[in-house]
């Protein structure tokens, strides 16, 4: 709460507080003309790890930065704090709302809370009825909330195909940041893609945390390195990490063991700060949170806010795979064929 208190002081200093972000003319579908760009103030609340995680949060940050650059509007983002309560998350959203930010984007399913009907975002949406919210990876339902979700299983299927085609040992691994249904979609898709190429391939699995310990596995590089090292010792020669900032530790383990790894969300070949890790990043499963954030704000500015869910999949390029580094260039035709099969409906990727 100390962090939130400090942020509150900073917002008071802005001197332009509007109750619940009441941007007139921003009342959703069927309302009056969109607000002028100079009056648009976009707020974003990060998940644990925030800017600098080189993965999920950084993808959202890229979308917000593009909003600021391309639309020339005011933006503000607030970081999350390790081991914070649901009330802290609610307070962060309310802080943005009260400071006149509209729309406000909540990054991560944690803003749903344990009960999406009464969680942090649901409370903020109720207390700020004229503010338009979006949640990335969440499912909160309200007339002023848009839920932006992804077909992670489809993108994971493609990198699973890549792993099976590249594996020399017949064993690959999956590391999840937290044992929740969302991350299990990554695991299931990855395994399905790998087995579509080699039915007898062995897929090792490890989750770094659970909701009971606040899903701290999304920001635990040391834990990621230990888990990956164990998989490499068991014969895996490629490990896919869907674990946010913990992926850096997985890349370090791959470097130590002289093997390969697969990144997630962002093109991690281009986001890692240690260039010595680039050679071990075979590809990354791309989750275009940046596009989702940008398009949400663009639609809002055009007065096209739509409550409810929107799914970003392979058909809309909401997910995909990265080619940076050139390590999948020789199998790109096979990956694109697998993508085409999914888009056409020939292949249905499991999500549970």
Coordinates of C-alpha atoms in Angstrom, one line a residue:
X1 CA 0.0 0.0 0.0
X2 CA 3.0 2.3 0.4
X3 CA 3.5 2.1 -3.4
X4 CA -0.2 3.0 -4.0
X5 CA 0.0 5.8 -1.5
X6 CA 3.0 7.3 -3.3
X7 CA 1.2 7.0 -6.6
X8 CA -1.9 8.7 -5.1
X9 CA 0.2 11.7 -4.1
X10 CA 1.6 11.9 -7.7
X11 CA -1.9 11.8 -9.1
X12 CA -3.1 14.6 -6.8
X13 CA -0.2 16.7 -8.1
X14 CA -1.6 16.3 -11.6
X15 CA -4.3 18.7 -10.6
X16 CA -6.9 17.4 -13.0
X17 CA -9.0 14.8 -11.2
X18 CA -12.2 13.7 -12.8
X19 CA -14.7 11.6 -10.9
X20 CA -14.4 8.0 -12.2
X21 CA -12.7 9.1 -15.5
X22 CA -15.8 10.8 -16.8
X23 CA -14.7 11.6 -20.4
X24 CA -17.9 13.0 -21.9
X25 CA -18.7 11.5 -25.2
X26 CA -17.1 8.2 -24.2
X27 CA -20.1 6.2 -23.4
X28 CA -19.6 3.3 -25.7
X29 CA -21.6 2.1 -28.6
X30 CA -24.2 4.5 -30.0
X31 CA -22.8 7.5 -28.1
X32 CA -21.8 10.9 -29.4
X33 CA -18.7 11.8 -31.4
X34 CA -15.4 10.4 -30.2
X35 CA -13.3 12.6 -27.9
X36 CA -10.6 14.7 -29.4
X37 CA -7.2 13.1 -29.2
X38 CA -5.7 15.8 -26.9
X39 CA -8.4 15.0 -24.3
X40 CA -7.9 11.2 -24.4
X41 CA -6.1 9.9 -21.3
X42 CA -5.3 6.1 -21.4
X43 CA -4.4 4.3 -18.2
X44 CA -2.8 0.9 -17.9
X45 CA -2.3 -1.3 -14.8
X46 CA 0.4 -3.9 -15.1
X47 CA 0.5 -7.5 -13.8
X48 CA 3.4 -8.7 -11.6
X49 CA 6.7 -8.2 -13.3
X50 CA 5.6 -5.0 -15.1
X51 CA 7.8 -3.2 -17.6
X52 CA 11.0 -5.0 -18.1
X53 CA 9.7 -8.6 -17.9
X54 CA 10.7 -9.1 -21.6
X55 CA 7.5 -11.0 -22.1
X56 CA 3.8 -10.5 -21.3
X57 CA 3.9 -7.1 -19.6
X58 CA 6.4 -5.7 -22.1
X59 CA 4.1 -6.7 -24.9
X60 CA 1.3 -4.7 -23.3
X61 CA 3.7 -1.8 -22.7
X62 CA 4.6 -1.9 -26.4
X63 CA 0.9 -1.4 -27.2
X64 CA 0.6 1.5 -24.8
X65 CA 3.7 3.1 -26.2
X66 CA 2.3 2.8 -29.7
X67 CA -0.9 4.4 -28.5
X68 CA 1.1 7.4 -27.2
X69 CA 3.2 7.7 -30.3
X70 CA 0.7 7.0 -33.0
X71 CA -2.4 8.6 -31.5
X72 CA -0.6 11.4 -29.6
X73 CA -2.5 11.0 -26.4
X74 CA -1.6 11.1 -22.7
X75 CA -0.9 7.7 -21.1
X76 CA -0.1 6.5 -17.6
X77 CA 0.9 3.0 -16.4
X78 CA 1.2 1.7 -12.9
X79 CA 3.2 -1.2 -11.7
X80 CA 2.0 -4.1 -9.6
X81 CA 3.7 -5.1 -6.3
X82 CA 4.7 -8.7 -5.3
X83 CA 2.3 -10.4 -2.9
X84 CA -0.2 -7.6 -3.1
X85 CA -3.9 -8.1 -2.2
X86 CA -6.9 -7.9 -4.4
X87 CA -7.7 -4.6 -2.7
X88 CA -4.4 -3.2 -3.9
X89 CA -5.3 -4.1 -7.5
X90 CA -8.7 -2.5 -7.1
X91 CA -7.1 0.7 -5.7
X92 CA -4.7 0.9 -8.7
X93 CA -7.6 0.8 -11.1
X94 CA -9.7 3.2 -9.1
X95 CA -6.7 5.6 -8.9
X96 CA -6.5 5.7 -12.6
X97 CA -10.2 6.2 -12.9
X98 CA -10.4 9.0 -10.4
X99 CA -7.5 10.8 -12.1
X100 CA -9.5 11.0 -15.3
X101 CA -8.0 8.1 -17.3
X102 CA -10.5 6.7 -19.7
X103 CA -10.1 4.0 -21.0
X104 CA -8.3 1.9 -18.4
X105 CA -6.6 -1.4 -19.2
X106 CA -6.0 -4.1 -16.6
X107 CA -3.2 -6.5 -17.7
X108 CA -3.5 -10.0 -16.5
X109 CA -6.1 -12.4 -15.1
X110 CA -5.2 -11.4 -11.5
X111 CA -7.5 -8.4 -11.9
X112 CA -10.4 -10.8 -12.2
X113 CA -9.6 -11.9 -8.6
X114 CA -10.7 -15.2 -7.1
X115 CA -14.3 -14.3 -7.9
X116 CA -14.6 -12.4 -11.2
X117 CA -18.1 -11.2 -10.2
X118 CA -16.7 -9.4 -7.1
X119 CA -13.0 -9.0 -8.0
X120 CA -10.8 -5.9 -8.3
X121 CA -12.0 -5.1 -11.9
X122 CA -15.6 -5.8 -11.2
X123 CA -15.5 -3.4 -8.2
X124 CA -13.7 -0.7 -10.2
X125 CA -16.2 -1.0 -13.1
X126 CA -19.1 -0.7 -10.7
X127 CA -17.6 2.3 -8.9
X128 CA -16.6 4.0 -12.2
X129 CA -19.6 3.4 -14.5
X130 CA -18.6 6.0 -17.1
X131 CA -15.0 4.6 -17.5
X132 CA -14.5 2.0 -20.1
X133 CA -12.2 -0.8 -19.0
X134 CA -10.4 -3.7 -20.8
X135 CA -8.8 -6.7 -19.2
X136 CA -6.2 -8.8 -20.9
X137 CA -6.6 -12.5 -20.3
X138 CA -9.5 -11.9 -18.0
X139 CA -13.2 -12.7 -18.0
X140 CA -14.8 -10.0 -15.8
X141 CA -18.3 -9.2 -17.2
X142 CA -19.8 -5.8 -17.0
X143 CA -21.4 -3.3 -19.4
X144 CA -18.2 -1.2 -19.3
X145 CA -15.6 -4.0 -19.6
X146 CA -14.1 -5.5 -22.7
X147 CA -12.3 -8.9 -22.2
X148 CA -9.3 -9.3 -24.5
X149 CA -8.3 -13.0 -24.7
X150 CA -6.1 -15.1 -27.0
X151 CA -6.0 -18.6 -28.5
X152 CA -2.7 -19.4 -26.8
X153 CA -3.1 -23.1 -27.5
X154 CA -2.9 -22.4 -31.3
X155 CA 0.4 -20.5 -31.1
X156 CA 1.7 -23.0 -28.7
X157 CA 0.8 -25.8 -31.1
X158 CA 3.0 -24.3 -33.7
X159 CA 6.1 -24.0 -31.5
X160 CA 5.3 -27.6 -30.4
X161 CA 5.6 -28.6 -34.0
X162 CA 8.9 -26.7 -34.2
X163 CA 10.2 -28.4 -31.1
X164 CA 9.4 -31.9 -32.3
X165 CA 10.9 -31.2 -35.7
X166 CA 14.1 -29.9 -34.1
X167 CA 14.5 -32.3 -31.2
X168 CA 17.3 -34.8 -31.5
X169 CA 16.6 -36.6 -28.2
X170 CA 12.8 -37.1 -28.6
X171 CA 12.2 -35.3 -25.3
X172 CA 11.1 -31.7 -24.8
X173 CA 9.9 -29.7 -21.9
X174 CA 7.3 -27.2 -20.8
X175 CA 7.6 -24.8 -17.9
X176 CA 4.5 -22.8 -16.8
X177 CA 4.7 -19.7 -14.5
X178 CA 1.6 -20.6 -12.5
X179 CA -0.7 -23.7 -12.4
X180 CA -3.8 -22.0 -13.7
X181 CA -6.2 -22.9 -16.6
X182 CA -4.8 -20.1 -18.8
X183 CA -1.2 -21.4 -18.7
X184 CA -2.5 -25.0 -19.1
X185 CA -3.7 -23.8 -22.5
X186 CA -0.1 -23.2 -23.5
X187 CA 1.0 -26.7 -22.2
X188 CA -1.8 -28.6 -23.9
X189 CA -1.3 -26.8 -27.3
X190 CA 2.5 -27.3 -27.1
X191 CA 2.1 -31.0 -26.4
X192 CA -0.5 -31.5 -29.1
X193 CA 1.8 -29.8 -31.7
X194 CA 4.8 -31.9 -30.7
X195 CA 2.8 -35.2 -30.8
X196 CA 1.3 -34.3 -34.2
X197 CA 4.9 -34.6 -35.5
X198 CA 6.2 -37.4 -33.2
X199 CA 3.5 -39.4 -31.5
X200 CA 5.9 -41.0 -29.1
X201 CA 7.7 -37.7 -28.1
X202 CA 8.1 -37.2 -24.4
X203 CA 6.9 -33.9 -22.9
X204 CA 8.2 -33.0 -19.4
X205 CA 6.1 -30.5 -17.5
X206 CA 6.8 -28.3 -14.5
X207 CA 4.9 -25.4 -13.0
X208 CA 6.8 -22.8 -10.9
X209 CA 3.9 -21.7 -8.6
X210 CA 0.2 -21.9 -7.9
X211 CA -2.4 -19.2 -7.0
X212 CA -1.9 -20.1 -3.4
X213 CA 1.6 -18.4 -3.5
X214 CA 0.4 -15.5 -5.6
X215 CA 1.6 -17.0 -8.9
X216 CA 5.1 -15.8 -8.1
X217 CA 6.5 -18.1 -10.7
X218 CA 6.0 -15.4 -13.3
X219 CA 8.8 -13.4 -11.8
X220 CA 11.3 -16.1 -10.6
X221 CA 14.2 -16.4 -13.0
X222 CA 16.2 -18.5 -10.5
X223 CA 13.3 -20.9 -10.2
X224 CA 13.0 -21.0 -14.0
X225 CA 16.7 -21.9 -14.3
X226 CA 16.5 -24.7 -11.8
X227 CA 13.4 -26.2 -13.4
X228 CA 14.9 -26.0 -16.9
X229 CA 18.2 -27.5 -15.8
X230 CA 16.4 -30.4 -14.3
X231 CA 14.6 -31.0 -17.6
X232 CA 17.8 -30.8 -19.6
X233 CA 19.4 -33.3 -17.3
X234 CA 16.4 -35.7 -18.0
X235 CA 17.2 -35.6 -21.7
X236 CA 15.1 -32.7 -23.0
X237 CA 17.0 -30.7 -25.6
X238 CA 14.3 -28.0 -26.1
X239 CA 12.2 -26.3 -23.3
X240 CA 9.2 -24.0 -23.9
X241 CA 8.7 -21.5 -21.1
X242 CA 5.3 -19.8 -20.6
X243 CA 6.5 -18.1 -17.4
X244 CA 6.9 -14.4 -18.0
X245 CA 10.1 -13.0 -16.5
X246 CA 11.2 -16.4 -15.3
X247 CA 11.9 -17.3 -18.9
X248 CA 15.3 -15.5 -18.6
X249 CA 16.4 -18.2 -16.2
X250 CA 15.3 -20.9 -18.6
X251 CA 17.4 -19.3 -21.3
X252 CA 20.4 -19.2 -19.0
X253 CA 20.0 -22.9 -18.3
X254 CA 19.8 -23.6 -22.0
X255 CA 23.0 -21.7 -22.5
X256 CA 24.8 -23.6 -19.7
X257 CA 23.6 -26.9 -21.1
X258 CA 24.3 -26.0 -24.7
X259 CA 20.7 -26.7 -25.7
X260 CA 17.7 -24.7 -26.9
X261 CA 14.7 -23.0 -25.5
X262 CA 11.4 -21.4 -26.8
X263 CA 10.3 -18.0 -25.6
X264 CA 6.7 -16.6 -25.1
X265 CA 4.5 -13.6 -25.7
X266 CA 7.1 -11.2 -27.1
X267 CA 9.8 -12.1 -29.7
X268 CA 12.3 -12.8 -26.9
X269 CA 15.2 -13.2 -29.2
X270 CA 14.9 -9.4 -29.7
X271 CA 13.9 -8.5 -26.1
X272 CA 16.6 -10.3 -24.0
X273 CA 19.2 -7.8 -22.7
X274 CA 22.0 -10.4 -22.6
X275 CA 23.1 -11.0 -26.2
X276 CA 24.8 -14.3 -25.2
X277 CA 21.3 -15.8 -24.7
X278 CA 20.1 -15.1 -28.2
X279 CA 21.6 -18.2 -29.8
X280 CA 19.6 -20.5 -27.5
X281 CA 16.2 -19.0 -28.3
X282 CA 15.0 -21.1 -31.2
X283 CA 11.7 -19.3 -31.6
X284 CA 9.0 -17.6 -29.4
X285 CA 5.3 -18.1 -29.3
X286 CA 4.0 -14.6 -30.1
X287 CA 1.0 -13.4 -28.2
X288 CA 0.1 -10.0 -29.7
X289 CA -1.0 -8.2 -26.5
X290 CA 0.5 -5.0 -28.1
X291 CA -2.0 -5.2 -31.0
X292 CA -4.9 -6.0 -28.7
X293 CA -4.1 -2.9 -26.4
X294 CA -3.6 -0.6 -29.4
X295 CA -6.7 -1.7 -31.2
X296 CA -8.9 -1.5 -28.1
X297 CA -7.8 2.2 -27.6
X298 CA -8.2 2.9 -31.3
X299 CA -11.7 1.5 -31.3
X300 CA -12.6 3.4 -28.1
X301 CA -11.4 6.7 -29.6
X302 CA -13.5 6.0 -32.7
X303 CA -16.5 5.5 -30.3
X304 CA -16.6 1.8 -31.1
X305 CA -16.2 0.4 -27.6
X306 CA -17.7 -3.1 -27.3
X307 CA -18.2 -4.8 -24.0
X308 CA -17.7 -8.6 -23.7
X309 CA -15.1 -10.9 -25.1
X310 CA -12.9 -10.7 -28.1
X311 CA -10.6 -13.6 -29.0
X312 CA -7.3 -13.0 -30.9
X313 CA -6.3 -16.2 -32.7
X314 CA -4.2 -17.4 -35.7
X315 CA -6.8 -16.2 -38.1
X316 CA -6.4 -12.6 -36.9
X317 CA -2.7 -12.9 -36.3
X318 CA -3.4 -12.6 -32.5
X319 CA -0.9 -15.4 -31.9
X320 CA 1.9 -16.9 -34.0
X321 CA 5.6 -17.7 -33.9
X322 CA 8.8 -15.7 -34.3
X323 CA 11.5 -16.3 -36.9
X324 CA 14.2 -14.0 -35.5
X325 CA 17.6 -15.7 -35.4
X326 CA 16.9 -17.9 -38.4
X327 CA 16.7 -21.2 -36.4
X328 CA 13.3 -22.2 -37.8
X329 CA 13.8 -21.0 -41.4
X330 CA 14.4 -24.5 -42.6
X331 CA 11.1 -25.7 -41.2
X332 CA 9.0 -22.6 -41.9
X333 CA 7.1 -24.3 -44.7
X334 CA 5.9 -27.0 -42.3
X335 CA 5.0 -24.5 -39.6
X336 CA 3.0 -22.4 -42.1
X337 CA 1.3 -25.6 -43.3
X338 CA 0.3 -26.4 -39.7
X339 CA -1.0 -22.8 -39.3
X340 CA -3.1 -23.1 -42.4
X341 CA -4.6 -26.4 -41.2
X342 CA -5.7 -24.7 -38.0
X343 CA -7.1 -21.6 -39.7
X344 CA -9.0 -23.7 -42.2
X345 CA -10.5 -25.8 -39.4
X346 CA -8.8 -29.0 -40.6
X347 CA -7.0 -29.2 -37.2
X348 CA -8.7 -28.2 -33.9
X349 CA -6.2 -27.6 -31.2
X350 CA -7.2 -28.7 -27.7
X351 CA -7.3 -26.0 -25.0
X352 CA -7.9 -28.1 -21.9

